[in-house]
XYZ file of C-alpha atoms in Angstrom:
755
model
C 19.948 171.191 84.010
C 21.890 170.755 80.515
C 19.486 172.824 78.310
C 18.932 175.651 80.957
C 23.295 175.901 82.169
C 23.358 175.975 78.008
C 21.300 178.901 77.697
C 22.982 180.682 80.777
C 26.779 180.057 78.609
C 25.158 181.478 75.651
C 23.302 184.120 77.441
C 26.721 185.217 79.668
C 28.654 185.536 76.198
C 25.997 187.517 74.466
C 25.507 189.929 78.229
C 29.103 189.624 78.832
C 29.079 193.416 79.845
C 26.253 192.716 82.359
C 27.667 189.873 83.793
C 31.394 191.668 84.599
C 29.011 194.752 86.081
C 26.989 192.581 87.949
C 30.017 190.843 89.915
C 31.982 193.821 90.166
C 29.033 195.335 91.705
C 28.623 192.480 93.989
C 32.235 192.522 95.292
C 32.165 195.574 95.917
C 29.037 195.533 97.695
C 29.816 192.714 99.065
C 32.646 194.217 100.639
C 30.997 197.915 101.550
C 27.976 195.999 103.137
C 30.563 193.981 105.555
C 32.557 196.996 106.953
C 29.462 198.712 107.654
C 27.733 196.695 109.475
C 30.932 195.842 111.160
C 31.883 192.696 109.378
C 35.120 190.387 111.826
C 36.501 187.524 111.907
C 36.795 186.688 115.550
C 37.712 183.530 117.634
C 35.015 182.620 120.542
C 36.201 179.282 121.399
C 33.274 177.349 123.354
C 32.570 173.662 123.901
C 28.646 173.278 124.837
C 28.437 169.902 127.092
C 32.364 169.570 127.880
C 33.873 169.461 132.312
C 36.193 172.451 130.641
C 33.331 174.774 129.278
C 31.357 173.957 132.585
C 34.764 174.688 134.447
C 34.569 178.468 132.674
C 31.099 179.263 133.059
C 31.297 178.461 136.954
C 33.808 180.968 136.510
C 31.651 183.791 135.140
C 28.917 183.189 136.607
C 30.644 183.328 140.647
C 33.759 184.384 139.773
C 34.257 186.972 136.735
C 37.671 188.428 138.239
C 39.057 184.328 137.652
C 37.382 183.707 133.926
C 39.119 186.481 132.384
C 42.433 186.109 130.069
C 45.815 185.601 131.589
C 49.117 186.333 130.705
C 52.376 184.931 131.474
C 55.277 187.814 132.253
C 58.542 185.440 132.022
C 61.630 187.651 132.982
C 64.796 186.174 132.708
C 68.566 187.687 134.269
C 71.186 186.233 131.908
C 73.281 188.025 133.142
C 73.326 187.639 137.630
C 69.849 187.072 139.324
C 66.668 188.449 139.442
C 67.282 189.040 143.355
C 70.272 191.311 142.174
C 69.003 195.127 143.753
C 69.005 196.473 140.235
C 67.264 193.676 138.800
C 64.504 193.043 141.785
C 63.617 197.365 141.297
C 62.772 196.725 137.270
C 60.968 194.040 138.184
C 59.112 195.788 140.424
C 58.846 198.547 138.853
C 57.468 196.949 135.355
C 54.585 194.801 137.435
C 53.509 198.357 138.889
C 53.100 199.810 135.561
C 51.347 196.623 134.253
C 48.565 197.243 137.421
C 47.495 200.229 136.392
C 47.547 199.370 133.109
C 43.150 199.093 131.999
C 41.362 195.209 132.255
C 44.229 194.134 134.573
C 42.650 192.932 137.641
C 45.985 191.822 139.307
C 49.393 191.705 138.245
C 51.961 189.095 140.387
C 55.628 190.084 140.233
C 57.779 186.612 140.798
C 60.399 188.879 142.585
C 58.261 190.238 145.173
C 55.674 186.813 145.317
C 58.938 184.238 145.894
C 60.410 186.760 148.682
C 57.186 186.011 150.622
C 57.823 182.634 150.145
C 55.376 181.424 147.094
C 56.783 178.836 145.924
C 57.228 178.075 142.243
C 57.627 182.027 141.059
C 61.504 181.866 140.251
C 63.722 179.412 139.517
C 66.175 177.709 142.105
C 68.758 178.993 140.168
C 67.557 182.645 140.333
C 67.524 183.974 137.018
C 63.835 183.550 135.344
C 61.351 184.331 136.859
C 56.730 183.662 136.025
C 54.529 186.228 136.494
C 51.246 186.410 136.286
C 48.530 188.929 134.900
C 45.130 188.620 135.396
C 42.808 190.026 133.256
C 38.529 191.325 133.391
C 37.529 189.467 129.837
C 38.629 187.100 127.640
C 41.289 187.088 124.910
C 38.888 187.153 122.190
C 36.809 190.024 123.158
C 40.420 192.278 124.474
C 41.622 194.567 121.894
C 44.459 193.580 120.245
C 45.886 197.050 122.152
C 45.925 195.461 125.524
C 48.301 193.167 124.455
C 50.490 196.351 122.712
C 50.400 197.637 126.124
C 51.638 194.916 128.136
C 54.683 194.671 126.158
C 55.301 198.278 125.869
C 55.327 197.949 130.181
C 57.936 195.783 129.912
C 60.218 198.839 128.607
C 61.746 199.433 132.289
C 62.669 195.589 132.731
C 64.251 195.285 128.951
C 66.304 199.120 129.506
C 67.856 197.368 132.544
C 69.276 194.454 130.785
C 66.715 191.920 131.305
C 64.897 189.976 128.712
C 61.440 189.334 128.440
C 58.881 186.748 126.763
C 55.401 186.810 127.216
C 52.953 183.466 126.880
C 49.001 182.631 128.343
C 45.632 183.715 126.982
C 46.268 186.811 125.541
C 49.666 186.440 124.155
C 48.549 183.369 122.442
C 45.683 184.871 120.481
C 47.038 187.858 119.402
C 50.605 186.466 117.983
C 49.101 185.007 115.029
C 51.913 182.489 113.189
C 52.612 183.012 109.615
C 49.634 180.857 107.849
C 51.700 180.130 104.368
C 52.130 181.693 101.372
C 49.005 181.947 98.630
C 51.012 183.696 96.476
C 53.218 181.467 95.794
C 50.771 179.021 94.953
C 49.164 180.829 92.584
C 52.296 181.481 91.169
C 52.707 177.513 90.623
C 49.319 177.551 89.296
C 49.929 180.503 87.176
C 52.726 177.925 84.757
C 51.199 174.703 85.709
C 47.738 176.844 83.692
C 49.966 178.094 80.785
C 52.338 174.534 80.407
C 48.235 172.453 80.164
C 47.181 175.471 78.082
C 50.422 176.502 76.192
C 48.362 179.963 76.039
C 48.344 182.648 78.311
C 45.153 184.395 77.873
C 43.456 180.563 78.862
C 45.484 180.802 82.159
C 44.725 184.022 83.078
C 40.584 183.036 82.306
C 41.044 180.252 85.098
C 43.214 182.686 87.160
C 40.816 185.537 86.932
C 37.412 183.858 87.434
C 39.020 181.908 90.313
C 40.370 184.993 92.409
C 37.247 187.308 91.886
C 35.365 184.114 92.754
C 37.884 183.719 96.253
C 37.740 187.335 96.334
C 33.838 187.561 96.866
C 33.186 184.415 99.464
C 35.400 185.934 101.128
C 33.603 188.887 101.426
C 30.631 187.602 101.893
C 31.850 185.737 104.599
C 32.762 188.972 106.041
C 29.156 190.190 105.820
C 27.762 186.783 107.572
C 30.264 187.678 110.247
C 28.359 190.591 111.120
C 25.765 188.302 112.362
C 27.066 185.398 113.898
C 31.275 184.304 115.105
C 33.558 183.177 112.432
C 36.779 182.511 113.626
C 40.204 183.925 112.183
C 40.991 180.406 110.785
C 37.762 180.561 108.481
C 39.710 183.055 106.453
C 43.026 180.678 105.799
C 41.319 177.682 105.750
C 38.739 178.891 102.552
C 41.195 180.824 101.174
C 43.035 177.449 100.640
C 40.187 175.847 99.428
C 38.762 178.219 97.358
C 41.774 179.031 95.535
C 42.492 175.472 94.638
C 38.747 174.736 93.702
C 38.674 177.957 91.804
C 41.229 177.336 89.861
C 40.323 173.693 88.750
C 36.159 174.462 88.316
C 37.437 176.672 86.095
C 40.194 175.047 84.394
C 37.462 171.830 83.766
C 35.201 174.637 81.976
C 37.569 176.408 79.813
C 39.379 172.881 78.613
C 35.845 171.847 77.184
C 35.117 175.585 75.829
C 38.658 175.362 73.703
C 37.961 171.676 72.602
C 34.306 173.042 70.888
C 36.182 175.457 69.144
C 38.702 173.223 67.998
C 35.313 171.466 66.286
C 34.263 174.857 64.821
C 31.882 175.771 66.825
C 31.125 179.725 67.522
C 32.100 181.021 70.894
C 28.241 181.047 72.403
C 28.196 177.879 71.647
C 31.276 176.424 72.874
C 30.680 178.413 75.899
C 27.298 176.837 76.712
C 28.479 173.302 76.221
C 30.951 173.501 78.061
C 29.209 174.832 80.783
C 26.088 172.355 80.065
C 28.416 169.998 80.952
C 31.826 170.732 82.663
C 29.399 173.377 83.598
C 27.153 170.516 85.146
C 29.788 168.592 86.669
C 31.504 171.567 88.583
C 28.161 172.099 90.022
C 27.951 168.970 91.354
C 31.205 168.534 93.049
C 30.530 171.772 94.876
C 27.672 170.360 95.955
C 29.167 167.788 97.069
C 31.947 169.389 98.654
C 29.690 171.785 100.081
C 26.876 168.887 101.769
C 30.873 167.427 102.673
C 31.956 170.578 104.471
C 28.646 171.876 105.982
C 28.638 167.951 107.874
C 31.228 169.421 110.561
C 28.409 170.690 112.185
C 27.861 166.690 113.403
C 30.827 167.686 115.892
C 28.878 169.983 117.787
C 31.650 172.650 118.348
C 30.618 176.125 117.220
C 34.363 177.512 115.747
C 34.499 174.011 113.742
C 31.139 173.944 112.128
C 31.266 178.144 111.476
C 34.992 176.804 110.183
C 33.011 174.820 107.702
C 30.429 177.136 106.755
C 33.063 179.850 106.109
C 34.367 177.733 103.273
C 31.535 176.278 101.989
C 30.488 180.232 101.310
C 33.833 180.554 99.020
C 32.851 177.465 97.539
C 29.466 178.271 96.371
C 30.688 181.810 95.144
C 33.274 180.206 93.101
C 31.442 177.819 91.020
C 28.814 180.400 90.809
C 31.797 182.324 89.329
C 32.656 179.413 87.090
C 29.274 178.882 85.617
C 28.166 182.364 85.442
C 31.675 185.028 85.237
C 33.753 182.300 83.545
C 31.571 182.049 80.317
C 31.541 186.369 79.717
C 34.803 186.186 80.422
C 35.630 183.745 77.335
C 33.201 185.875 75.264
C 35.800 188.912 75.479
C 38.845 186.202 74.620
C 36.661 185.141 71.531
C 38.634 183.131 69.444
C 41.901 184.778 71.299
C 41.935 182.577 73.734
C 44.610 180.427 72.030
C 46.779 183.672 71.877
C 50.385 184.433 73.739
C 51.284 180.864 74.231
C 55.295 180.027 75.048
C 56.631 180.191 72.241
C 57.600 177.065 70.625
C 54.555 175.260 72.409
C 51.699 174.593 70.287
C 47.902 175.171 71.871
C 46.837 171.945 73.214
C 43.072 170.505 73.444
C 41.865 166.700 74.239
C 40.906 164.080 71.534
C 39.682 161.178 71.634
C 40.953 157.821 72.933
C 42.561 156.741 69.565
C 44.757 158.554 66.638
C 44.231 158.671 62.942
C 45.282 155.275 62.908
C 42.342 153.905 65.426
C 45.247 153.104 67.662
C 45.258 153.832 71.450
C 47.326 156.886 72.397
C 49.073 158.520 75.609
C 46.686 157.736 78.599
C 44.483 156.094 76.768
C 47.496 153.662 76.328
C 47.353 153.295 80.389
C 44.331 152.760 80.693
C 43.885 150.012 78.467
C 46.598 148.897 79.874
C 45.351 148.831 82.830
C 41.732 147.274 81.750
C 44.041 144.117 80.089
C 46.194 143.593 84.094
C 42.821 144.981 86.153
C 43.663 142.236 88.826
C 47.411 142.923 89.091
C 46.861 146.655 88.940
C 44.107 146.748 91.678
C 45.955 144.468 94.083
C 48.924 146.349 93.700
C 47.752 149.691 93.717
C 45.407 148.630 97.013
C 49.063 147.942 98.930
C 50.607 150.933 97.855
C 47.455 152.750 99.620
C 46.675 150.412 102.734
C 50.382 150.687 103.259
C 50.438 154.220 103.863
C 47.148 154.580 105.876
C 49.339 151.804 108.173
C 50.752 154.754 110.475
C 46.888 156.164 111.265
C 46.066 153.568 113.213
C 48.920 155.001 115.619
C 46.634 158.023 115.210
C 46.634 160.509 118.594
C 44.712 163.759 119.063
C 46.111 166.426 120.786
C 46.703 170.492 120.088
C 50.058 170.897 119.766
C 51.874 173.896 122.324
C 53.874 176.528 121.870
C 57.255 174.552 122.012
C 56.327 174.253 118.488
C 56.885 177.518 117.588
C 59.886 179.215 115.552
C 62.316 179.589 117.902
C 62.600 183.489 116.947
C 58.241 183.443 118.511
C 58.311 185.577 121.660
C 55.852 182.242 123.257
C 58.162 179.856 122.341
C 60.682 181.807 124.223
C 58.382 181.961 127.471
C 57.877 178.524 126.670
C 61.402 177.377 126.948
C 62.546 179.465 129.535
C 59.335 178.048 131.396
C 59.563 174.511 130.653
C 63.644 175.263 132.156
C 62.894 176.951 135.388
C 59.803 175.446 136.495
C 59.172 171.950 134.453
C 56.730 171.552 131.034
C 53.743 171.405 132.928
C 53.569 175.228 133.887
C 53.034 176.066 130.823
C 49.683 174.530 130.901
C 48.447 174.850 133.921
C 45.107 173.364 134.961
C 42.398 175.648 136.564
C 40.023 173.713 138.936
C 36.691 175.215 139.560
C 35.295 174.216 143.006
C 31.554 174.928 143.174
C 31.992 174.792 147.692
C 28.494 174.914 148.465
C 27.635 173.696 151.918
C 31.218 172.404 152.554
C 33.378 174.214 154.472
C 36.182 176.449 153.094
C 38.982 176.088 154.834
C 38.718 172.227 155.939
C 37.197 171.403 152.588
C 39.884 173.164 150.438
C 42.932 171.848 153.038
C 41.943 168.438 152.202
C 41.130 168.810 148.137
C 44.895 170.776 147.900
C 46.291 167.500 149.699
C 44.259 165.047 147.419
C 45.561 166.550 144.534
C 49.351 167.368 145.390
C 49.681 163.076 146.186
C 47.607 162.928 142.644
C 50.780 160.960 140.659
C 51.352 163.115 137.519
C 50.680 166.794 139.694
C 53.924 168.703 139.461
C 52.571 171.669 142.141
C 49.067 173.298 143.398
C 49.036 176.259 143.970
C 46.918 177.683 146.983
C 43.484 178.089 146.455
C 41.911 181.214 145.516
C 38.387 182.292 146.808
C 35.790 184.316 145.284
C 35.080 187.700 147.154
C 31.227 185.277 148.680
C 33.213 182.993 149.723
C 31.042 179.924 147.570
C 33.715 179.011 144.857
C 37.188 178.661 144.557
C 40.051 178.527 142.158
C 42.994 176.173 142.399
C 45.635 175.765 139.537
C 47.727 172.762 139.383
C 51.113 171.833 137.690
C 51.020 168.872 135.539
C 53.913 167.404 135.421
C 54.485 166.482 131.646
C 53.689 169.591 128.805
C 49.921 170.120 127.221
C 50.300 168.289 124.383
C 52.246 165.030 126.217
C 49.989 162.286 126.541
C 50.547 162.050 129.966
C 48.581 164.788 130.504
C 45.752 163.796 128.939
C 46.089 160.834 131.474
C 45.977 162.845 134.380
C 42.727 164.987 133.623
C 41.177 162.167 133.153
C 42.446 160.596 136.231
C 41.491 163.146 138.087
C 37.584 163.726 136.757
C 37.369 159.846 137.576
C 39.052 159.458 140.379
C 40.518 161.919 142.628
C 37.463 164.411 142.560
C 34.843 162.186 143.133
C 36.505 160.804 146.011
C 37.137 164.415 147.009
C 33.556 165.453 147.375
C 32.260 162.464 147.912
C 30.874 163.076 151.147
C 30.155 166.578 150.511
C 27.729 168.762 148.336
C 30.853 170.395 146.569
C 31.672 170.656 142.702
C 34.824 170.166 141.106
C 35.310 170.909 137.684
C 39.124 170.290 135.682
C 38.984 173.606 133.253
C 42.132 175.560 131.381
C 42.807 175.973 128.084
C 44.811 172.270 127.761
C 42.315 171.002 129.414
C 39.963 172.216 126.627
C 41.521 171.053 124.413
C 42.089 167.813 125.315
C 37.909 168.214 125.591
C 37.688 169.159 122.125
C 39.512 166.017 121.084
C 37.505 163.877 123.119
C 34.660 165.098 120.936
C 35.135 164.993 118.080
C 37.018 161.457 118.325
C 33.403 160.880 119.760
C 31.517 162.201 117.338
C 33.871 161.070 113.971
C 32.150 158.271 112.917
C 29.137 159.230 113.380
C 30.796 162.327 110.833
C 32.320 160.190 107.839
C 28.810 158.066 107.460
C 26.659 160.693 107.602
C 28.923 162.259 104.868
C 29.438 159.323 102.766
C 26.225 158.344 102.839
C 24.694 161.048 101.232
C 27.740 161.894 98.672
C 26.566 158.076 97.761
C 23.222 159.644 97.265
C 23.627 162.206 95.135
C 26.720 160.218 93.180
C 23.163 157.993 93.033
C 21.106 160.068 91.114
C 23.912 161.885 89.189
C 25.405 158.523 87.502
C 22.019 156.617 87.581
C 24.064 153.669 89.073
C 24.715 151.623 92.447
C 28.568 150.148 92.255
C 29.593 153.716 90.689
C 29.064 155.770 93.706
C 29.970 153.198 96.385
C 33.101 152.790 94.548
C 33.813 155.966 94.777
C 33.108 156.370 98.517
C 35.380 153.206 99.040
C 38.271 154.913 96.785
C 37.667 158.293 98.863
C 38.205 156.681 102.066
C 41.695 154.951 100.420
C 43.189 158.195 99.425
C 42.244 160.129 102.418
C 43.395 156.888 104.975
C 46.328 157.706 102.590
C 46.778 160.980 103.978
C 46.255 160.328 107.637
C 49.036 157.778 107.774
C 51.110 159.942 106.011
C 50.291 162.815 108.554
C 50.563 160.694 111.442
C 53.793 159.439 110.288
C 55.335 162.510 109.542
C 53.313 164.923 112.586
C 53.234 162.261 115.077
C 56.140 159.516 114.382
C 58.945 162.786 113.317
C 60.204 160.887 109.666
C 61.305 163.568 108.079
C 59.338 166.156 109.714
C 62.088 168.797 109.656
C 61.458 168.969 106.126
C 59.188 170.810 107.208
C 59.886 173.028 109.456
C 58.485 170.704 112.755
C 61.086 170.084 115.488
C 59.302 167.294 117.606
C 56.918 165.289 117.826
C 53.252 166.515 117.350
C 49.871 165.570 117.808
C 47.529 165.403 115.451
C 45.144 168.391 116.266
C 42.009 167.024 117.599
C 39.931 168.904 114.500
C 41.974 168.585 111.638
C 41.428 164.918 110.536
C 37.135 165.858 110.395
C 37.899 168.787 108.442
C 39.867 167.126 105.918
C 37.962 164.429 105.573
C 35.126 166.622 104.392
C 37.296 168.344 102.266
C 38.896 165.592 100.674
C 35.659 163.734 99.997
C 34.652 167.112 98.559
C 37.002 167.486 96.379
C 37.883 163.701 95.450
C 34.074 164.123 93.649
C 35.718 166.686 91.788
C 37.442 164.398 89.933
C 35.101 161.645 89.781
C 32.574 163.678 88.955
C 34.565 164.876 85.847
C 35.733 161.971 84.736
C 32.935 159.284 84.686
C 30.432 161.796 83.421
C 32.680 161.822 80.646
C 32.685 158.630 81.330
C 29.061 157.790 81.588
C 28.800 160.621 78.605
C 30.405 157.646 75.829
C 28.997 154.605 77.358
C 25.406 156.346 76.663
C 26.517 156.300 72.740
C 28.414 153.687 72.332
C 27.541 151.292 75.756
C 31.256 149.720 75.342
C 32.207 150.141 78.714
C 36.175 149.438 77.956
C 36.196 152.047 75.267
C 34.263 154.626 77.131
C 36.650 154.303 79.911
C 39.603 154.340 78.030
C 37.725 157.931 75.968
C 37.107 159.641 79.339
C 40.457 158.663 80.462
C 42.022 159.881 77.144
C 40.216 163.505 77.457
C 40.995 164.339 81.185
C 43.333 162.827 81.922
C 46.427 165.841 81.569
C 43.448 168.692 82.254
C 42.554 165.997 86.132
C 46.466 166.007 86.556
C 46.769 169.416 85.676
C 43.637 170.064 88.551
C 45.399 167.868 90.832
C 49.271 169.480 90.286
C 47.004 173.247 91.091
C 45.857 171.890 94.351
C 48.605 170.596 95.597
C 50.930 173.308 94.833
C 48.269 175.462 96.942
C 48.071 173.400 99.465
C 51.216 172.987 99.861
C 51.943 177.131 99.608
C 50.377 176.628 103.384
C 53.149 173.964 104.621
C 55.687 177.225 104.172
C 53.997 178.717 106.973
C 54.486 179.023 111.106
C 51.269 177.449 112.400
C 51.534 173.398 112.809
C 48.089 173.062 112.127
C 47.933 174.870 108.739
C 51.055 172.649 108.296
C 49.160 169.268 108.540
C 45.698 170.353 106.714
C 47.820 171.395 104.046
C 50.094 168.172 103.621
C 47.502 166.231 104.367
C 45.844 167.689 101.826
C 48.252 167.501 99.107
C 49.054 163.894 99.792
C 45.737 162.995 99.381
C 44.934 165.043 95.790
C 48.254 162.927 94.862
C 46.940 159.933 95.578
C 44.004 160.970 94.444
C 45.220 162.012 90.830
C 46.822 159.013 90.629
C 46.537 155.500 92.099
C 42.967 156.160 92.474
C 41.683 157.772 89.217
C 44.343 156.168 86.720
C 44.859 153.019 87.933
C 41.941 151.635 90.549
C 39.099 153.296 88.441
C 39.723 151.892 85.154
C 41.166 148.323 86.753
C 37.758 148.177 88.498
C 35.458 149.587 86.182
C 36.977 146.610 83.788
C 35.939 144.327 86.328
C 32.769 144.797 86.995
C 31.679 145.778 83.289
C 28.268 147.226 82.214
C 27.655 146.333 86.297
C 28.947 149.298 86.543
C 25.895 151.478 85.798
C 23.710 149.271 87.333
C 20.384 150.644 88.747
C 17.574 148.965 89.898
C 14.030 150.195 87.918
C 12.148 150.980 90.696
C 14.388 152.979 91.899
C 15.596 154.647 88.862
C 11.702 155.981 88.974
C 11.879 157.364 92.062
C 14.909 159.220 92.154
C 14.462 163.024 90.498
C 17.011 162.489 87.422
C 19.813 165.195 87.102
C 19.953 164.974 83.494
C 23.890 164.589 83.004
C 23.633 163.019 79.656
C 26.626 165.642 78.383
C 26.149 166.562 74.999
C 23.077 164.331 73.967
C 20.288 166.940 74.794
C 21.452 169.626 73.756
C 20.978 171.495 69.773
C 23.015 170.782 66.666
C 26.075 172.295 66.538
C 26.490 176.099 65.964
C 29.798 175.877 63.533
C 31.126 179.307 62.640
C 31.713 177.763 59.042
C 27.616 177.883 59.144
C 26.780 181.161 60.846
C 29.108 183.013 59.229
C 29.676 185.192 61.886
C 31.409 185.957 64.607
C 28.686 185.028 67.202
C 30.280 187.017 70.170
C 28.784 189.968 68.717
C 25.175 188.625 68.534
C 23.042 190.539 70.027
C 20.114 188.324 69.743
C 18.095 187.042 72.752
C 18.489 184.073 73.796
C 16.634 182.165 70.677
C 17.472 178.600 72.223
C 14.188 177.813 73.279
C 12.482 178.981 69.985
C 15.202 175.974 68.153
C 13.792 172.472 68.733
C 15.943 170.564 70.887
C 16.920 166.827 69.924
C 19.905 164.651 70.070
C 23.195 165.408 67.740
């Protein structure tokens, strides 16, 4: 593998124009193909095998007009009451216009409905009205113009001095919050790279490769969306991950390339060796990320599965760009890679563990100090990590409701008005789908409504609505608690486990609890049930991959345990901030939130893969030194000395990119961004710089133990660094600048032997 990558790196340098043109054509071609094929990310939220999905399926089949999207139109009279003649007339005109809009099945004028005796449509003080609009299709199947038409139709009410805000499925789907500022993260990454390299050109190579790879990956994802349904949030997550790993992968390779140039290698040889060593580590790390993210399919939820697969596509393309496009760009840079640095700052190139006097220096000194006090640092770092993870024990999964939106959002405004006028539960009504079977509709529905009304946690029950054929009915149940409240989840389980089975015991009727609130709770329950299987599968596959890479049992086992520790610490910090509210205001969160159900699974997949980046990059250097010297302590010190600064820089870049998404309005993206940033910080500091050297010191040569029978049957990925590459090709010996060498790949004609 090393020699193949070496040839690839040299080829990309010599044929740099060809490689660059191929990438440009690929980027433009994928973008064009995606548009021509109608590729577009869109949401299709289904959860096979849960009751809320069954409730929706029943309505789609037997009562389709009740299965479409619903919009809430909240009308507020800041001065006076809605029943005042002028206000009532404006509301009536508004809802008459709404009724005439395309795709509208029916719209309920709250003032007129209240006059007819309908409960729960006008607040007791007469200032807030809750109108509903039923559509003939799901929100994700309606064009954005449908929502715009609804907003335009309320102009009559607003001109009359009334305040109008929107909620419900249609508004939720179309009011997309600001995800964050990847531009700010990119700027921070550029600053960190300039400081790390001391060179603007070196920084430009990393940033350019990452952006090119990210753009191509996103274009591929959009093209694939022509054939499958990829959710819109997948792009945000893919950009977050792809930008971080793309810059990091390029950073690792450029660092190794510059070290080769500092040794006097030709540009082609330095690039080839960088791709063969750091590039190989990048491919292994990327493979781990892809495998871990693809493991999201275990959840059994199509949206979560394709969210992961979309991100995996971007990671794979960025890794491909790192080992093909980047060496071509390094060929263009030639020996000018260290030019245009910060005045007074010399370009930095990593050296070994010892200085010219034979003394440990810098990071190697820290590693040596930790190794000399291994037990002390082991217990201290474990105590810190476990303390950070403690809040995770009180994790509560759920879905934040619109009460967490910015106050300027129409979703937040409607939420607050509904909660004020009708109670918090009106923001998340439960929709019961009733298959009547042979039951008498009048008798059964009256009895069911009575049972529901008497249930603890139910604030109100709307009159049942029969389908045209009389076989199906829909009942709306208003909880006493908000959608994200634990009490609402308890109510749903109470209805399903006790109330509804008893109500249908003597009939063949079936009642299913659905609606968006029930759907999110079902998703939480399903993910919680699959999470242990998912974690076990990801750890097992990653263990096998690292065992093959490092020819060791203890190294991958230790890596898995340490990754779990860093992820646990991230979970704990996330729970403490978002669920407990510790410092939540610093992140724009005003109240306690449940942790979004798919976030822990998504974070585990991403973090287990990303943390392997540093693990592979560090331990590949450690193993390289160990195979050469046989000295475990010295190899750890050298590995850390030559990788610590680049790992620190890479971690800072990741943290900057992830934190830039915390600045957005979406609480889900905030959780993901903060959780990822926390885990990377813990992983790059306590794990890599303290736990790794201390445990490797304590385990000694056992780190690299592998049973002979196992060594014979597992494949060899040839991760021995430069030991199997040809002799150094030095500029002084070559007498030329090899970036202009037009000769074909001559590596195959040269004897490949250890240096």
